[in-house]
Amino acid sequence: MLIPNSMEDLDKIVLENKNNLLLLYFGASWCGPCKILKKNLTDKELMSKYDKLVAIYIDVDNENFSSMCQTYKISSLPTQIITILKDNQLLNIHKLEGFNWDKLINMYQNSMKYLVDSEEDNSSSKQDNSSSKQDKSSSKQDKSSSK
């Protein structure tokens, strides 16, 4: 589980994990259910089953995240939001308030399709770019052969 201390840290984490589902986990050190969730999210053996999920702990008592808590309308703890970076924007897929491990895992499994869609978008974009490079290359060859 990753723990940013500022919005800059969070931005860096998001960009470094753009090919994964991101779990924004809003919690606090004084929250009992948050402690249970945090224990699960830091259990390496348990989390190895969910290798495309990157858990990011957002401490609601950290003033650097107060505007983020307002943006995501955090009103109860823990709150978990599964999101993905798409077109340089965070796309929120699912939100869960309270602690329910089974529901969280179900959200993860249902969110995997967004990750596959995103990877397909990226690969088709790469193919478009490579075919456009090939077009330019063959165009240059045509011009040079006509001289």
Short mmCIF file of N, CA, C and O in Angstrom, two decimals:
data_model
loop_
_atom_site.label_atom_id
_atom_site.label_comp_id
_atom_site.label_asym_id
_atom_site.label_seq_id
_atom_site.Cartn_x
_atom_site.Cartn_y
_atom_site.Cartn_z
N MET A 1 0.85 -1.17 0.00
CA MET A 1 0.00 0.00 0.00
C MET A 1 0.89 1.23 0.00
O MET A 1 1.87 1.30 0.73
N LEU A 2 0.54 2.19 -0.83
CA LEU A 2 1.32 3.41 -0.95
C LEU A 2 0.66 4.51 -0.13
O LEU A 2 -0.57 4.60 -0.07
N ILE A 3 1.49 5.35 0.49
CA ILE A 3 0.97 6.40 1.36
C ILE A 3 1.58 7.75 0.96
O ILE A 3 2.70 8.07 1.38
N PRO A 4 0.87 8.52 0.15
CA PRO A 4 1.38 9.84 -0.23
C PRO A 4 1.21 10.84 0.92
O PRO A 4 0.31 10.70 1.74
N ASN A 5 2.08 11.83 0.95
CA ASN A 5 1.99 12.88 1.97
C ASN A 5 1.48 14.20 1.40
O ASN A 5 1.22 15.13 2.15
N SER A 6 1.39 14.27 0.08
CA SER A 6 0.94 15.51 -0.56
C SER A 6 0.26 15.17 -1.89
O SER A 6 0.36 14.04 -2.38
N MET A 7 -0.38 16.17 -2.47
CA MET A 7 -1.02 15.97 -3.77
C MET A 7 0.03 15.67 -4.84
O MET A 7 -0.22 14.90 -5.76
N GLU A 8 1.22 16.26 -4.70
CA GLU A 8 2.30 15.99 -5.66
C GLU A 8 2.71 14.52 -5.59
O GLU A 8 2.92 13.88 -6.63
N ASP A 9 2.84 13.99 -4.36
CA ASP A 9 3.14 12.57 -4.19
C ASP A 9 2.07 11.71 -4.85
O ASP A 9 2.37 10.73 -5.54
N LEU A 10 0.81 12.08 -4.62
CA LEU A 10 -0.31 11.32 -5.18
C LEU A 10 -0.28 11.35 -6.71
O LEU A 10 -0.45 10.32 -7.36
N ASP A 11 -0.04 12.52 -7.29
CA ASP A 11 0.03 12.64 -8.75
C ASP A 11 1.11 11.72 -9.31
O ASP A 11 0.91 11.04 -10.31
N LYS A 12 2.26 11.70 -8.65
CA LYS A 12 3.37 10.85 -9.10
C LYS A 12 2.98 9.38 -9.03
O LYS A 12 3.23 8.62 -9.97
N ILE A 13 2.35 8.97 -7.94
CA ILE A 13 1.92 7.58 -7.78
C ILE A 13 0.92 7.19 -8.88
O ILE A 13 1.03 6.12 -9.48
N VAL A 14 -0.02 8.08 -9.15
CA VAL A 14 -1.03 7.80 -10.18
C VAL A 14 -0.37 7.61 -11.54
O VAL A 14 -0.65 6.64 -12.26
N LEU A 15 0.54 8.51 -11.89
CA LEU A 15 1.21 8.41 -13.20
C LEU A 15 2.09 7.16 -13.31
O LEU A 15 2.15 6.54 -14.36
N GLU A 16 2.73 6.79 -12.21
CA GLU A 16 3.59 5.60 -12.22
C GLU A 16 2.77 4.30 -12.32
O GLU A 16 3.32 3.25 -12.65
N ASN A 17 1.49 4.38 -12.01
CA ASN A 17 0.63 3.19 -12.01
C ASN A 17 -0.53 3.30 -12.97
O ASN A 17 -1.61 2.77 -12.73
N LYS A 18 -0.28 3.96 -14.09
CA LYS A 18 -1.36 4.22 -15.04
C LYS A 18 -1.92 2.96 -15.71
O LYS A 18 -2.99 3.00 -16.29
N ASN A 19 -1.21 1.85 -15.60
CA ASN A 19 -1.70 0.60 -16.20
C ASN A 19 -2.35 -0.33 -15.18
O ASN A 19 -2.49 -1.52 -15.43
N ASN A 20 -2.72 0.23 -14.04
CA ASN A 20 -3.35 -0.55 -12.97
C ASN A 20 -4.64 0.12 -12.52
O ASN A 20 -4.88 1.29 -12.80
N LEU A 21 -5.44 -0.66 -11.81
CA LEU A 21 -6.58 -0.08 -11.11
C LEU A 21 -6.03 0.57 -9.84
O LEU A 21 -5.16 0.01 -9.18
N LEU A 22 -6.52 1.73 -9.53
CA LEU A 22 -6.07 2.46 -8.34
C LEU A 22 -7.18 2.43 -7.30
O LEU A 22 -8.33 2.76 -7.60
N LEU A 23 -6.83 2.01 -6.11
CA LEU A 23 -7.78 2.03 -5.00
C LEU A 23 -7.42 3.21 -4.12
O LEU A 23 -6.39 3.21 -3.45
N LEU A 24 -8.26 4.24 -4.17
CA LEU A 24 -8.08 5.37 -3.26
C LEU A 24 -8.80 5.00 -1.98
O LEU A 24 -10.03 4.88 -1.95
N TYR A 25 -8.03 4.77 -0.95
CA TYR A 25 -8.57 4.33 0.33
C TYR A 25 -8.47 5.49 1.32
O TYR A 25 -7.40 5.87 1.73
N PHE A 26 -9.63 6.06 1.64
CA PHE A 26 -9.71 7.18 2.58
C PHE A 26 -9.94 6.63 3.97
O PHE A 26 -10.92 5.92 4.21
N GLY A 27 -9.03 6.95 4.88
CA GLY A 27 -9.14 6.43 6.23
C GLY A 27 -8.47 7.35 7.24
O GLY A 27 -8.01 8.44 6.90
N ALA A 28 -8.44 6.88 8.49
CA ALA A 28 -7.82 7.64 9.58
C ALA A 28 -7.27 6.66 10.61
O ALA A 28 -7.79 5.55 10.76
N SER A 29 -6.25 7.10 11.31
CA SER A 29 -5.59 6.22 12.30
C SER A 29 -6.51 5.86 13.46
O SER A 29 -6.37 4.82 14.07
N TRP A 30 -7.49 6.70 13.76
CA TRP A 30 -8.40 6.49 14.89
C TRP A 30 -9.63 5.64 14.51
O TRP A 30 -10.44 5.31 15.36
N CYS A 31 -9.76 5.28 13.24
CA CYS A 31 -10.95 4.56 12.73
C CYS A 31 -10.72 3.05 12.83
O CYS A 31 -9.83 2.51 12.17
N GLY A 32 -11.52 2.35 13.64
CA GLY A 32 -11.40 0.91 13.83
C GLY A 32 -11.51 0.10 12.55
O GLY A 32 -10.61 -0.69 12.23
N PRO A 33 -12.60 0.27 11.77
CA PRO A 33 -12.72 -0.49 10.52
C PRO A 33 -11.59 -0.17 9.53
O PRO A 33 -11.19 -1.03 8.75
N CYS A 34 -11.07 1.07 9.59
CA CYS A 34 -9.95 1.44 8.71
C CYS A 34 -8.72 0.61 9.02
O CYS A 34 -7.98 0.21 8.12
N LYS A 35 -8.52 0.33 10.31
CA LYS A 35 -7.36 -0.47 10.72
C LYS A 35 -7.44 -1.88 10.17
O LYS A 35 -6.44 -2.46 9.73
N ILE A 36 -8.64 -2.45 10.15
CA ILE A 36 -8.84 -3.80 9.61
C ILE A 36 -8.58 -3.80 8.10
O ILE A 36 -7.87 -4.67 7.58
N LEU A 37 -9.13 -2.81 7.42
CA LEU A 37 -8.93 -2.70 5.98
C LEU A 37 -7.44 -2.51 5.67
O LEU A 37 -6.90 -3.16 4.77
N LYS A 38 -6.80 -1.64 6.42
CA LYS A 38 -5.38 -1.37 6.21
C LYS A 38 -4.55 -2.64 6.40
O LYS A 38 -3.61 -2.91 5.63
N LYS A 39 -4.92 -3.45 7.39
CA LYS A 39 -4.21 -4.72 7.63
C LYS A 39 -4.33 -5.62 6.40
O LYS A 39 -3.34 -6.23 5.98
N ASN A 40 -5.52 -5.71 5.82
CA ASN A 40 -5.71 -6.53 4.61
C ASN A 40 -4.90 -5.98 3.44
O ASN A 40 -4.26 -6.73 2.71
N LEU A 41 -4.94 -4.66 3.27
CA LEU A 41 -4.27 -4.05 2.12
C LEU A 41 -2.75 -4.09 2.22
O LEU A 41 -2.07 -3.94 1.20
N THR A 42 -2.22 -4.29 3.42
CA THR A 42 -0.77 -4.39 3.58
C THR A 42 -0.30 -5.84 3.70
O THR A 42 0.90 -6.09 3.85
N ASP A 43 -1.22 -6.79 3.62
CA ASP A 43 -0.89 -8.21 3.67
C ASP A 43 -0.42 -8.63 2.26
O ASP A 43 -1.23 -8.80 1.35
N LYS A 44 0.89 -8.79 2.09
CA LYS A 44 1.47 -9.06 0.77
C LYS A 44 0.93 -10.35 0.15
O LYS A 44 0.64 -10.40 -1.05
N GLU A 45 0.78 -11.38 0.96
CA GLU A 45 0.28 -12.66 0.45
C GLU A 45 -1.16 -12.50 -0.05
O GLU A 45 -1.51 -12.95 -1.15
N LEU A 46 -1.99 -11.86 0.73
CA LEU A 46 -3.38 -11.63 0.34
C LEU A 46 -3.47 -10.76 -0.91
O LEU A 46 -4.19 -11.07 -1.86
N MET A 47 -2.71 -9.67 -0.93
CA MET A 47 -2.79 -8.73 -2.05
C MET A 47 -2.16 -9.27 -3.33
O MET A 47 -2.44 -8.76 -4.41
N SER A 48 -1.34 -10.31 -3.23
CA SER A 48 -0.73 -10.89 -4.43
C SER A 48 -1.80 -11.47 -5.37
O SER A 48 -1.56 -11.63 -6.57
N LYS A 49 -2.98 -11.75 -4.85
CA LYS A 49 -4.09 -12.25 -5.67
C LYS A 49 -4.68 -11.14 -6.55
O LYS A 49 -5.40 -11.41 -7.49
N TYR A 50 -4.38 -9.89 -6.20
CA TYR A 50 -4.97 -8.73 -6.87
C TYR A 50 -3.85 -7.86 -7.42
O TYR A 50 -3.70 -6.70 -7.06
N ASP A 51 -3.07 -8.45 -8.32
CA ASP A 51 -1.84 -7.80 -8.78
C ASP A 51 -2.06 -6.56 -9.64
O ASP A 51 -1.13 -5.80 -9.87
N LYS A 52 -3.25 -6.33 -10.11
CA LYS A 52 -3.54 -5.14 -10.92
C LYS A 52 -4.18 -4.02 -10.09
O LYS A 52 -4.66 -3.04 -10.63
N LEU A 53 -4.17 -4.19 -8.77
CA LEU A 53 -4.74 -3.19 -7.87
C LEU A 53 -3.63 -2.52 -7.07
O LEU A 53 -2.84 -3.20 -6.42
N VAL A 54 -3.56 -1.21 -7.15
CA VAL A 54 -2.60 -0.44 -6.36
C VAL A 54 -3.38 0.34 -5.32
O VAL A 54 -4.18 1.22 -5.66
N ALA A 55 -3.18 -0.02 -4.06
CA ALA A 55 -3.88 0.64 -2.96
C ALA A 55 -3.11 1.89 -2.55
O ALA A 55 -1.89 1.85 -2.34
N ILE A 56 -3.84 3.00 -2.44
CA ILE A 56 -3.26 4.28 -2.06
C ILE A 56 -4.03 4.80 -0.85
O ILE A 56 -5.24 5.07 -0.94
N TYR A 57 -3.34 4.92 0.27
CA TYR A 57 -3.98 5.37 1.51
C TYR A 57 -3.99 6.89 1.58
O TYR A 57 -2.95 7.53 1.51
N ILE A 58 -5.18 7.45 1.70
CA ILE A 58 -5.36 8.89 1.85
C ILE A 58 -5.81 9.15 3.28
O ILE A 58 -6.93 8.78 3.66
N ASP A 59 -4.94 9.76 4.07
CA ASP A 59 -5.25 10.07 5.47
C ASP A 59 -6.14 11.32 5.51
O ASP A 59 -5.69 12.41 5.14
N VAL A 60 -7.39 11.15 5.93
CA VAL A 60 -8.32 12.28 5.93
C VAL A 60 -7.92 13.37 6.93
O VAL A 60 -8.40 14.50 6.82
N ASP A 61 -7.04 13.05 7.87
CA ASP A 61 -6.58 14.05 8.83
C ASP A 61 -5.37 14.84 8.31
O ASP A 61 -4.93 15.78 8.96
N ASN A 62 -4.86 14.47 7.15
CA ASN A 62 -3.76 15.20 6.53
C ASN A 62 -4.36 16.39 5.77
O ASN A 62 -5.12 16.22 4.82
N GLU A 63 -4.02 17.60 6.22
CA GLU A 63 -4.59 18.81 5.62
C GLU A 63 -4.31 18.93 4.13
O GLU A 63 -5.06 19.59 3.41
N ASN A 64 -3.25 18.29 3.65
CA ASN A 64 -2.94 18.34 2.22
C ASN A 64 -4.02 17.69 1.36
O ASN A 64 -4.07 17.91 0.16
N PHE A 65 -4.87 16.86 1.99
CA PHE A 65 -5.90 16.15 1.24
C PHE A 65 -7.32 16.62 1.56
O PHE A 65 -8.29 15.99 1.13
N SER A 66 -7.45 17.74 2.27
CA SER A 66 -8.79 18.20 2.65
C SER A 66 -9.65 18.54 1.43
O SER A 66 -10.83 18.19 1.38
N SER A 67 -9.08 19.18 0.41
CA SER A 67 -9.88 19.50 -0.78
C SER A 67 -10.24 18.23 -1.55
O SER A 67 -11.32 18.13 -2.11
N MET A 68 -9.34 17.26 -1.54
CA MET A 68 -9.62 15.99 -2.21
C MET A 68 -10.78 15.27 -1.51
O MET A 68 -11.65 14.70 -2.17
N CYS A 69 -10.79 15.31 -0.19
CA CYS A 69 -11.89 14.68 0.57
C CYS A 69 -13.22 15.35 0.23
O CYS A 69 -14.25 14.68 0.12
N GLN A 70 -13.20 16.67 0.04
CA GLN A 70 -14.41 17.38 -0.35
C GLN A 70 -14.83 17.01 -1.77
O GLN A 70 -16.01 16.78 -2.05
N THR A 71 -13.85 16.96 -2.68
CA THR A 71 -14.14 16.61 -4.07
C THR A 71 -14.80 15.24 -4.18
O THR A 71 -15.76 15.06 -4.92
N TYR A 72 -14.28 14.27 -3.41
CA TYR A 72 -14.82 12.91 -3.46
C TYR A 72 -15.98 12.70 -2.49
O TYR A 72 -16.46 11.58 -2.36
N LYS A 73 -16.39 13.78 -1.82
CA LYS A 73 -17.54 13.74 -0.90
C LYS A 73 -17.39 12.62 0.13
O LYS A 73 -18.28 11.78 0.31
N ILE A 74 -16.26 12.62 0.82
CA ILE A 74 -15.99 11.62 1.85
C ILE A 74 -16.75 12.00 3.10
O ILE A 74 -16.49 13.03 3.71
N SER A 75 -17.73 11.16 3.45
CA SER A 75 -18.56 11.46 4.62
C SER A 75 -18.52 10.35 5.66
O SER A 75 -19.04 10.51 6.76
N SER A 76 -17.95 9.20 5.29
CA SER A 76 -17.80 8.11 6.26
C SER A 76 -16.50 7.37 5.98
O SER A 76 -15.97 7.43 4.87
N LEU A 77 -16.02 6.69 7.01
CA LEU A 77 -14.74 5.99 6.89
C LEU A 77 -14.91 4.52 7.23
O LEU A 77 -15.73 4.20 8.09
N PRO A 78 -14.16 3.66 6.61
CA PRO A 78 -13.32 3.96 5.44
C PRO A 78 -14.17 4.12 4.18
O PRO A 78 -15.28 3.58 4.09
N THR A 79 -13.65 4.87 3.24
CA THR A 79 -14.27 4.96 1.91
C THR A 79 -13.23 4.52 0.91
O THR A 79 -12.07 4.93 0.98
N GLN A 80 -13.63 3.66 -0.01
CA GLN A 80 -12.74 3.14 -1.03
C GLN A 80 -13.31 3.48 -2.40
O GLN A 80 -14.49 3.27 -2.65
N ILE A 81 -12.45 4.03 -3.24
CA ILE A 81 -12.85 4.38 -4.61
C ILE A 81 -11.87 3.71 -5.56
O ILE A 81 -10.66 3.91 -5.46
N ILE A 82 -12.40 2.90 -6.46
CA ILE A 82 -11.57 2.31 -7.50
C ILE A 82 -11.63 3.23 -8.71
O ILE A 82 -12.70 3.61 -9.17
N THR A 83 -10.46 3.58 -9.18
CA THR A 83 -10.34 4.53 -10.28
C THR A 83 -9.25 4.08 -11.23
O THR A 83 -8.46 3.18 -10.92
N ILE A 84 -9.21 4.69 -12.40
CA ILE A 84 -8.19 4.37 -13.41
C ILE A 84 -7.83 5.67 -14.11
O ILE A 84 -8.67 6.56 -14.25
N LEU A 85 -6.60 5.77 -14.53
CA LEU A 85 -6.16 6.94 -15.30
C LEU A 85 -6.49 6.69 -16.76
O LEU A 85 -6.02 5.72 -17.35
N LYS A 86 -7.33 7.54 -17.32
CA LYS A 86 -7.73 7.41 -18.72
C LYS A 86 -7.72 8.80 -19.35
O LYS A 86 -8.35 9.71 -18.82
N ASP A 87 -6.99 8.95 -20.42
CA ASP A 87 -6.86 10.24 -21.09
C ASP A 87 -6.41 11.34 -20.12
O ASP A 87 -6.97 12.44 -20.12
N ASN A 88 -5.45 11.00 -19.27
CA ASN A 88 -4.88 11.93 -18.28
C ASN A 88 -5.90 12.45 -17.27
O ASN A 88 -5.72 13.51 -16.69
N GLN A 89 -6.98 11.72 -17.09
CA GLN A 89 -8.00 12.06 -16.10
C GLN A 89 -8.31 10.82 -15.27
O GLN A 89 -8.30 9.71 -15.81
N LEU A 90 -8.60 11.02 -13.99
CA LEU A 90 -9.02 9.89 -13.16
C LEU A 90 -10.48 9.59 -13.45
O LEU A 90 -11.33 10.47 -13.36
N LEU A 91 -10.75 8.37 -13.80
CA LEU A 91 -12.11 7.91 -14.05
C LEU A 91 -12.53 7.06 -12.86
O LEU A 91 -11.94 6.00 -12.61
N ASN A 92 -13.50 7.54 -12.09
CA ASN A 92 -13.98 6.79 -10.93
C ASN A 92 -14.92 5.70 -11.39
O ASN A 92 -15.90 5.96 -12.08
N ILE A 93 -14.62 4.48 -10.98
CA ILE A 93 -15.39 3.32 -11.43
C ILE A 93 -16.39 2.88 -10.37
O ILE A 93 -17.57 2.70 -10.65
N HIS A 94 -15.91 2.68 -9.14
CA HIS A 94 -16.76 2.21 -8.05
C HIS A 94 -16.40 2.94 -6.75
O HIS A 94 -15.24 3.30 -6.55
N LYS A 95 -17.40 3.09 -5.89
CA LYS A 95 -17.19 3.69 -4.57
C LYS A 95 -17.86 2.82 -3.52
O LYS A 95 -18.99 2.37 -3.71
N LEU A 96 -17.15 2.58 -2.43
CA LEU A 96 -17.67 1.77 -1.33
C LEU A 96 -17.42 2.51 -0.03
O LEU A 96 -16.28 2.88 0.26
N GLU A 97 -18.48 2.72 0.73
CA GLU A 97 -18.35 3.35 2.04
C GLU A 97 -18.48 2.28 3.11
O GLU A 97 -19.36 1.42 3.03
N GLY A 98 -17.59 2.32 4.09
CA GLY A 98 -17.59 1.31 5.14
C GLY A 98 -16.68 0.16 4.78
O GLY A 98 -16.13 0.09 3.68
N PHE A 99 -16.50 -0.75 5.72
CA PHE A 99 -15.61 -1.89 5.49
C PHE A 99 -16.42 -3.13 5.13
O PHE A 99 -17.26 -3.58 5.90
N ASN A 100 -16.19 -3.64 3.92
CA ASN A 100 -16.77 -4.91 3.48
C ASN A 100 -15.81 -5.51 2.47
O ASN A 100 -15.82 -5.13 1.29
N TRP A 101 -14.93 -6.40 2.92
CA TRP A 101 -13.89 -6.96 2.08
C TRP A 101 -14.45 -7.66 0.86
O TRP A 101 -13.95 -7.50 -0.26
N ASP A 102 -15.52 -8.43 1.04
CA ASP A 102 -16.11 -9.16 -0.10
C ASP A 102 -16.61 -8.19 -1.17
O ASP A 102 -16.42 -8.43 -2.36
N LYS A 103 -17.26 -7.12 -0.76
CA LYS A 103 -17.73 -6.13 -1.74
C LYS A 103 -16.56 -5.45 -2.44
O LYS A 103 -16.62 -5.17 -3.64
N LEU A 104 -15.51 -5.16 -1.69
CA LEU A 104 -14.33 -4.52 -2.29
C LEU A 104 -13.71 -5.43 -3.35
O LEU A 104 -13.38 -4.97 -4.45
N ILE A 105 -13.58 -6.70 -3.05
CA ILE A 105 -13.01 -7.65 -4.02
C ILE A 105 -13.94 -7.77 -5.23
O ILE A 105 -13.48 -7.82 -6.38
N ASN A 106 -15.23 -7.78 -5.01
CA ASN A 106 -16.20 -7.81 -6.11
C ASN A 106 -16.05 -6.55 -6.98
O ASN A 106 -16.09 -6.64 -8.22
N MET A 107 -15.86 -5.40 -6.35
CA MET A 107 -15.64 -4.15 -7.10
C MET A 107 -14.38 -4.28 -7.96
O MET A 107 -14.37 -3.87 -9.12
N TYR A 108 -13.33 -4.83 -7.38
CA TYR A 108 -12.07 -5.02 -8.12
C TYR A 108 -12.31 -5.90 -9.34
O TYR A 108 -11.91 -5.55 -10.47
N GLN A 109 -12.97 -7.03 -9.15
CA GLN A 109 -13.21 -7.95 -10.26
C GLN A 109 -14.07 -7.32 -11.34
O GLN A 109 -13.79 -7.48 -12.53
N ASN A 110 -15.08 -6.57 -10.94
CA ASN A 110 -15.93 -5.89 -11.91
C ASN A 110 -15.22 -4.74 -12.62
O ASN A 110 -15.61 -4.34 -13.71
N SER A 111 -14.18 -4.21 -12.00
CA SER A 111 -13.44 -3.09 -12.57
C SER A 111 -12.38 -3.52 -13.57
O SER A 111 -11.90 -2.71 -14.35
N MET A 112 -12.01 -4.79 -13.55
CA MET A 112 -10.96 -5.27 -14.45
C MET A 112 -11.28 -5.00 -15.92
O MET A 112 -10.38 -4.76 -16.71
N LYS A 113 -12.55 -5.00 -16.28
CA LYS A 113 -12.91 -4.75 -17.69
C LYS A 113 -12.49 -3.36 -18.13
O LYS A 113 -12.15 -3.15 -19.28
N TYR A 114 -12.48 -2.39 -17.21
CA TYR A 114 -12.05 -1.04 -17.55
C TYR A 114 -10.56 -1.02 -17.84
O TYR A 114 -10.10 -0.28 -18.70
N LEU A 115 -9.82 -1.83 -17.14
CA LEU A 115 -8.38 -1.93 -17.36
C LEU A 115 -8.10 -2.54 -18.72
O LEU A 115 -7.26 -2.05 -19.47
N VAL A 116 -8.83 -3.58 -19.09
CA VAL A 116 -8.67 -4.22 -20.39
C VAL A 116 -9.03 -3.23 -21.50
O VAL A 116 -8.31 -3.09 -22.48
N ASP A 117 -10.13 -2.50 -21.33
CA ASP A 117 -10.53 -1.49 -22.31
C ASP A 117 -9.45 -0.44 -22.48
O ASP A 117 -9.13 -0.02 -23.58
N SER A 118 -8.87 -0.01 -21.36
CA SER A 118 -7.83 1.01 -21.39
C SER A 118 -6.59 0.49 -22.12
O SER A 118 -5.98 1.20 -22.90
N GLU A 119 -6.21 -0.75 -21.86
CA GLU A 119 -5.05 -1.34 -22.53
C GLU A 119 -5.30 -1.47 -24.03
O GLU A 119 -4.42 -1.23 -24.84
N GLU A 120 -6.53 -1.82 -24.41
CA GLU A 120 -6.86 -1.92 -25.84
C GLU A 120 -6.78 -0.55 -26.50
O GLU A 120 -6.29 -0.42 -27.60
N ASP A 121 -7.26 0.49 -25.80
CA ASP A 121 -7.17 1.85 -26.33
C ASP A 121 -5.72 2.23 -26.56
O ASP A 121 -5.36 2.79 -27.58
N ASN A 122 -4.86 1.90 -25.58
CA ASN A 122 -3.44 2.22 -25.70
C ASN A 122 -2.79 1.47 -26.85
O ASN A 122 -2.00 2.03 -27.59
N SER A 123 -3.10 0.19 -27.01
CA SER A 123 -2.46 -0.59 -28.07
C SER A 123 -2.96 -0.13 -29.44
O SER A 123 -2.19 -0.06 -30.38
N SER A 124 -4.23 0.22 -29.56
CA SER A 124 -4.71 0.69 -30.87
C SER A 124 -4.10 2.05 -31.18
O SER A 124 -3.80 2.36 -32.31
N SER A 125 -3.88 2.86 -30.16
CA SER A 125 -3.23 4.15 -30.35
C SER A 125 -1.80 3.95 -30.82
O SER A 125 -1.32 4.64 -31.71
N LYS A 126 -1.09 2.98 -30.23
CA LYS A 126 0.28 2.68 -30.64
C LYS A 126 0.30 2.17 -32.06
O LYS A 126 1.17 2.51 -32.85
N GLN A 127 -0.68 1.33 -32.42
CA GLN A 127 -0.74 0.81 -33.78
C GLN A 127 -0.99 1.94 -34.76
O GLN A 127 -0.40 1.99 -35.83
N ASP A 128 -1.88 2.87 -34.40
CA ASP A 128 -2.15 4.02 -35.25
C ASP A 128 -0.88 4.83 -35.47
O ASP A 128 -0.58 5.25 -36.57
N ASN A 129 -0.13 5.04 -34.38
CA ASN A 129 1.11 5.80 -34.48
C ASN A 129 2.13 5.09 -35.34
O ASN A 129 2.80 5.70 -36.16
N SER A 130 2.27 3.77 -35.17
CA SER A 130 3.27 3.04 -35.95
C SER A 130 2.87 2.99 -37.42
O SER A 130 3.70 3.10 -38.30
N SER A 131 1.57 2.84 -37.72
CA SER A 131 1.16 2.81 -39.11
C SER A 131 1.33 4.19 -39.74
O SER A 131 1.68 4.31 -40.90
N SER A 132 1.14 5.24 -38.95
CA SER A 132 1.34 6.58 -39.49
C SER A 132 2.82 6.81 -39.75
O SER A 132 3.19 7.45 -40.71
N LYS A 133 3.71 6.26 -38.91
CA LYS A 133 5.15 6.36 -39.14
C LYS A 133 5.52 5.59 -40.41
O LYS A 133 6.34 6.05 -41.20
N GLN A 134 4.90 4.43 -40.59
CA GLN A 134 5.18 3.64 -41.79
C GLN A 134 4.72 4.39 -43.03
O GLN A 134 5.39 4.40 -44.05
N ASP A 135 3.55 5.04 -42.95
CA ASP A 135 3.04 5.81 -44.07
C ASP A 135 4.02 6.92 -44.44
O ASP A 135 4.31 7.16 -45.60
N LYS A 136 4.53 7.62 -43.42
CA LYS A 136 5.48 8.71 -43.66
C LYS A 136 6.76 8.16 -44.25
O LYS A 136 7.34 8.75 -45.16
N SER A 137 7.20 7.02 -43.74
CA SER A 137 8.43 6.41 -44.22
C SER A 137 8.28 6.00 -45.68
O SER A 137 9.15 6.27 -46.50
N SER A 138 7.18 5.36 -46.02
CA SER A 138 6.99 4.93 -47.40
C SER A 138 6.78 6.13 -48.31
O SER A 138 7.20 6.12 -49.46
N SER A 139 6.21 7.19 -47.77
CA SER A 139 6.03 8.41 -48.55
C SER A 139 7.40 9.02 -48.88
O SER A 139 7.63 9.47 -49.99
N LYS A 140 8.32 9.00 -47.92
CA LYS A 140 9.68 9.51 -48.15
C LYS A 140 10.38 8.66 -49.21
O LYS A 140 11.08 9.17 -50.08
N GLN A 141 10.18 7.34 -49.12
CA GLN A 141 10.82 6.44 -50.09
C GLN A 141 10.27 6.70 -51.48
O GLN A 141 11.00 6.71 -52.45
N ASP A 142 8.96 6.92 -51.58
CA ASP A 142 8.35 7.21 -52.88
C ASP A 142 8.94 8.47 -53.48
O ASP A 142 9.24 8.52 -54.65
N LYS A 143 9.12 9.50 -52.66
CA LYS A 143 9.66 10.76 -53.15
C LYS A 143 11.10 10.60 -53.60
O LYS A 143 11.49 11.13 -54.61
N SER A 144 11.89 9.86 -52.81
CA SER A 144 13.29 9.70 -53.17
C SER A 144 13.46 8.83 -54.41
O SER A 144 14.35 9.02 -55.21
N SER A 145 12.59 7.85 -54.61
CA SER A 145 12.71 6.99 -55.77
C SER A 145 12.24 7.70 -57.04
O SER A 145 12.61 7.34 -58.14
N SER A 146 11.42 8.74 -56.87
CA SER A 146 10.95 9.45 -58.06
C SER A 146 11.95 10.48 -58.55
O SER A 146 11.81 11.04 -59.60
N LYS A 147 13.02 10.70 -57.77
CA LYS A 147 14.03 11.72 -58.17
C LYS A 147 14.96 11.20 -59.20
O LYS A 147 15.34 10.31 -59.59
#
